[in-house]
Amino acid sequence: MSQSITILGATGSIGQNTLDVVARHPDTYSLFAVTAHGNVSAMLDIVCRYQPQYAVMVDEHAASQLRAQLPMDTRTEVLGGASALSDVSACAEVDVIMAAIVGAAGLAPTLAAINCGKRVLLANKEALVVSGELFINAARESGAQILPVDSEHNAIFQCLPDSAQQQVGYMQLNNHGIDKLLLTGSGGPFRHTPIDELVNQTPQQACNHPNWSMGQKISVDSATMLNKGLEYIEARWLFNCRREQLDIVIHPQSVIHSMVQYVDGSVMAQMGEPDMRTPIAHVLGFPERICSGVKGLDFMTLGELSFMPVDFARYPCLKLAIDSCWHGQSATTTLNAANEVAVAAFLKGQIRFTDIAEVCDSALQNLVSAHVDSVDALMAIDAQARRAASRRVEQVVYA
């Protein structure tokens, strides 16, 4: 029976890879809706090729442009505005949501799908970073199924016993014989750069990831390892970890995507080529395995696999993320918002690479911790953090 899919963030790298996997299984999946912010040319190509029922452009002007450029015989209806994201996520016709919008903008439509009890393929880590407990509680109440797409979380999920896989968000690791989860990270493009030279690194250099092909925002986050910090926070919620049950290890080759260490000393590791189509195919087909288009590992050509500890002097953003994770929801929401502001400023050439951590730390220093019991409260903290980060960016620029 065909499954109907909405892809939130279809023009990004996760969205494009999802379309590639879906196209390999035309009898299994049908495309209900695709969304983007304002990339008209990329969306036009997607609509003409895949003919979804709906195409959503958050930017209303971009929606008008897309309508004007579509061929007359196109069956796709174009919708505009942010609210349409939630509409195509919550539609009764939709079985599966690929949540791949980068940043806090993906929270509302992903929550809309969760509240409707959908099967949510979660590639938007910020949904858990920003809303954590609210998100997991909503999924448990609605019966929504959360399947992690991030390569690291998907790797951990694949290494869990079946009983734990059925309890995403509220599993007790000890009850499944699990001692520790080990998130791996490549260390990014500046793994060997002298620390005193990091201040001079350009956006182009920061986006030159050695192993993965990703968008600019995620590439910069990988260079600071804030991306790994967000994954750490996400893992805390997905797998209901305590601090001593979650570690990060640098693994430059990105062949082992993450590991689960059991109480008997066994370690289960998920390995594969650094290609996001593998975890995407896994969650699309779960619990079955489907073809992803990714070749298997050739162990005769791998060479050595190496590991090293995290150097927090090199990656201060990662330390901020780990501390924020255990400080509370207000802190992780603040960090995520401040980082989005800081990375945008860096990509525009307004601040230096090392200023990203300084801007994030400044926003956290201004944080007034509060109990968070609603999405509105989260959005208020998010807005406050963006204002604080923007003020700090201006101070850095004019210093």
Coordinates of N, CA, C and O in Angstrom, one line a residue, residues 10 29 91 99 117 141 145 150 164 167 169 178 212 216 248 254 260 264 275 280 305 316 384 396:
A10 N 12.0 20.8 1.1 CA 12.3 19.9 0.0 C 13.5 20.3 -0.8 O 14.2 19.5 -1.5
Y29 N 5.8 4.9 -2.4 CA 5.6 6.2 -1.8 C 5.0 7.2 -2.9 O 5.4 7.1 -4.1
C91 N -2.5 17.4 7.3 CA -3.6 16.9 6.4 C -3.8 15.4 6.7 O -2.9 14.6 6.8
A99 N 10.6 15.9 8.2 CA 10.8 17.2 8.8 C 12.3 17.6 8.6 O 13.1 17.3 9.5
G117 N -0.6 12.7 15.2 CA -0.2 11.3 15.3 C 0.5 10.8 14.1 O 0.4 9.5 13.9
E141 N 1.4 11.5 23.8 CA 0.0 11.7 23.9 C -0.8 11.3 22.6 O -1.8 10.7 22.7
Q145 N 4.8 8.5 15.8 CA 6.0 7.8 15.8 C 7.2 8.7 15.3 O 7.1 9.2 14.2
D150 N 18.9 12.2 11.4 CA 20.3 12.5 11.6 C 21.2 11.3 11.6 O 20.8 10.3 12.3
A164 N 13.6 -1.2 22.8 CA 13.9 0.2 23.0 C 13.4 1.1 21.8 O 13.0 2.2 22.0
Q167 N 10.2 2.8 22.1 CA 10.0 3.7 23.2 C 10.8 5.0 23.0 O 11.3 5.5 24.0
G169 N 12.0 8.5 23.1 CA 11.6 9.6 24.0 C 11.3 9.2 25.4 O 11.4 10.1 26.3
I178 N 21.7 -1.1 28.4 CA 22.6 -0.1 27.8 C 23.3 0.7 28.8 O 22.7 1.3 29.8
W212 N 31.1 15.5 4.4 CA 29.7 15.6 4.1 C 29.5 16.8 3.1 O 30.1 17.8 3.2
Q216 N 25.0 25.6 3.9 CA 26.0 26.5 4.6 C 25.8 26.6 6.1 O 26.8 26.5 6.9
I248 N 30.6 12.1 23.5 CA 31.0 12.5 22.2 C 32.4 12.1 21.9 O 33.3 12.3 22.8
S254 N 34.3 9.5 9.6 CA 32.9 9.5 9.5 C 32.3 8.2 8.9 O 31.4 8.1 8.1
V260 N 26.5 2.2 20.5 CA 25.8 2.0 21.7 C 26.7 1.0 22.5 O 27.0 -0.1 22.0
D264 N 27.5 -5.3 29.3 CA 28.4 -6.5 29.3 C 29.7 -6.2 28.6 O 30.5 -7.1 28.5
D275 N 26.7 9.2 3.5 CA 25.7 9.5 2.5 C 24.3 9.5 3.2 O 23.9 8.5 3.8
I280 N 18.0 8.0 5.6 CA 16.7 8.4 5.0 C 15.9 7.1 4.6 O 14.7 6.9 4.9
L305 N 40.7 3.4 11.0 CA 39.7 4.2 11.6 C 40.3 4.7 12.9 O 40.8 4.0 13.7
P316 N 34.5 25.7 21.6 CA 33.8 26.2 22.7 C 32.3 26.2 22.6 O 31.5 26.1 23.6
Q384 N 13.7 36.7 22.5 CA 14.5 37.4 23.4 C 16.0 37.1 23.1 O 16.9 38.0 23.1
V396 N 30.1 43.6 18.3 CA 31.3 43.0 17.7 C 31.7 43.7 16.4 O 32.9 44.0 16.1

